[in-house]
Coordinates of C-alpha atoms in Angstrom, one line a residue:
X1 CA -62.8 -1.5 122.2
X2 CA -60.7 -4.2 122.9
X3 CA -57.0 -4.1 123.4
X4 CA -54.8 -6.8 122.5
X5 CA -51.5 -6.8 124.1
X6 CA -48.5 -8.8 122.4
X7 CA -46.6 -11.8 124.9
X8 CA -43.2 -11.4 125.6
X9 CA -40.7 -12.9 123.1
X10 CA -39.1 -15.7 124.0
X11 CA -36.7 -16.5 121.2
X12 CA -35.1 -14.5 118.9
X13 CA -32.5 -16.7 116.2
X14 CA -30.8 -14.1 113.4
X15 CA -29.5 -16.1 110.1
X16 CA -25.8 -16.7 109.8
X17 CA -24.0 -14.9 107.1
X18 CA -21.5 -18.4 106.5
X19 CA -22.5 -20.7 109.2
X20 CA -20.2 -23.2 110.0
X21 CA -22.4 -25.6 111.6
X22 CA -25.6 -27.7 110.1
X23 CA -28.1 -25.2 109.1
X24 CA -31.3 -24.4 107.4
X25 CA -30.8 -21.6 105.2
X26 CA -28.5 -19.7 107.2
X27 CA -30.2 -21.1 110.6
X28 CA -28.7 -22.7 113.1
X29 CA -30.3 -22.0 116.7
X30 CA -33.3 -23.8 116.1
X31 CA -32.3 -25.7 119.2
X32 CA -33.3 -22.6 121.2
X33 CA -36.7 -22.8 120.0
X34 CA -39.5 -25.1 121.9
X35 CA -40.1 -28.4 120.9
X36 CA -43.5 -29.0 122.9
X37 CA -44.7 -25.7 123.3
X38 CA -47.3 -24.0 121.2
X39 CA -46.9 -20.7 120.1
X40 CA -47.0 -17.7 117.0
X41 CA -43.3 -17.3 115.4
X42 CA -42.8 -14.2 113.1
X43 CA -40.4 -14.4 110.0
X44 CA -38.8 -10.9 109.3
X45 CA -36.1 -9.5 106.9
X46 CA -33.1 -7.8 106.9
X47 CA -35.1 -4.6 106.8
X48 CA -37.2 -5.9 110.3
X49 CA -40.4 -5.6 107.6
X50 CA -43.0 -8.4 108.6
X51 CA -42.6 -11.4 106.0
X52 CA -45.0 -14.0 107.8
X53 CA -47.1 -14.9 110.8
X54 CA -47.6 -18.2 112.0
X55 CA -49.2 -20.2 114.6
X56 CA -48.6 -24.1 116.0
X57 CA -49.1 -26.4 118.4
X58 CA -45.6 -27.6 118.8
X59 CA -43.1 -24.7 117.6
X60 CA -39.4 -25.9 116.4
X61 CA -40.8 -28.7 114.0
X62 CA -43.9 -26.1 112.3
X63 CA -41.0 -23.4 111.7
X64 CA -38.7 -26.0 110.4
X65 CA -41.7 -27.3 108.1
X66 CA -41.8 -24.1 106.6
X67 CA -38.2 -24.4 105.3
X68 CA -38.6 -27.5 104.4
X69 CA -41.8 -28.0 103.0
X70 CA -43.5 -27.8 99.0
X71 CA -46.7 -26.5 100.2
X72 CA -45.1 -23.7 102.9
X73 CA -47.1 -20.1 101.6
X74 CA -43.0 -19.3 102.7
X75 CA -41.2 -21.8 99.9
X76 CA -40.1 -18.9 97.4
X77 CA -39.3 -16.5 100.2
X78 CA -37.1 -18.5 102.7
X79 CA -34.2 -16.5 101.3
X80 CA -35.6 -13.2 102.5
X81 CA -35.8 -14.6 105.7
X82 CA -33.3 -13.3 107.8
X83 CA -34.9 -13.3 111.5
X84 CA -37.1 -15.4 113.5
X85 CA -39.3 -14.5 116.8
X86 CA -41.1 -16.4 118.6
X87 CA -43.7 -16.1 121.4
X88 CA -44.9 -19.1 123.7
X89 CA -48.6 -18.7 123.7
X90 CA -50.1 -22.3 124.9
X91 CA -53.7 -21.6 124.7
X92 CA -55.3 -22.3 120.9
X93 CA -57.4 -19.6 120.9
X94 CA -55.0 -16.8 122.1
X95 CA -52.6 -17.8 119.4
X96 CA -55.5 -17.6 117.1
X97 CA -56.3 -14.2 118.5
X98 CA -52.7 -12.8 118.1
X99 CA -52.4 -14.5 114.9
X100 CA -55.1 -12.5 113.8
X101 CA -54.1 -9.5 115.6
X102 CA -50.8 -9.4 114.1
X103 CA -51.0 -9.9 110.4
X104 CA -53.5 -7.7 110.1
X105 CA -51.8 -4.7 112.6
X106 CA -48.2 -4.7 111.0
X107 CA -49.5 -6.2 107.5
X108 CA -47.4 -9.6 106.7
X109 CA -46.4 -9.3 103.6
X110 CA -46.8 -13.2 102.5
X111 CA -50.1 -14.2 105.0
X112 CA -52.9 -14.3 102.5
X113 CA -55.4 -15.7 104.4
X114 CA -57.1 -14.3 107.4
X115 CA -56.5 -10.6 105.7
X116 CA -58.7 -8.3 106.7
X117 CA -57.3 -5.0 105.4
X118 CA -57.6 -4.4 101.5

């Protein structure tokens, strides 16, 4: 059997309820988050129930992508969105790993590929 333990998180950034400042749908630390790390991030709502896993290369600007984007699996949820986490994991093939690991063990709600629960 082999057990898979999560990273610490590094970053944790809540949406604003009326933000003052420049923002992305109610986000506006994305200036905490990495810009040259690699990593997994985890989209939650306001009921801490697992919206989305994903991986990158380079964090801050693949999370932004997702609010941004017309392709995002993400672009008729971003509303729902109300937290983000996210774990520095530099190796390719542990973020593949806990990529995996995760939407499969807490069930994302919106990851439909790499499913391997019915």
């Amino acid at each position: 059997m082999i057990t898979i333990t999560m990273p610490a998180m590094d970053v944790s950034i809540e949406k604003q309820k009326n933000p003052q400042m420049s923002n992305i749908y109610g986000f506006t630390d994305f200036h905490l988050i990495t810009r040259e790390k690699g990593g997994i991030f985890l989209f939650y709502n306001d009921r801490q129930e697992l919206l989305f896993v994903g991986k990158a290369r380079k964090l801050r600007p693949r999370i932004k992508k997702h609010f941004e984007d017309t392709v995002s699996p993400m672009k008729n949820y971003r509303d729902e969105v109300a937290t983000i986490e996210v774990y520095v994991v530099e190796d390719a093939v542990e973020r593949e790993i806990y990529e995996t690991y995760i939407i499969n063990k807490y069930r994302a709600k919106y990851n439909v590929e790499k499913v391997l629960y019915k």
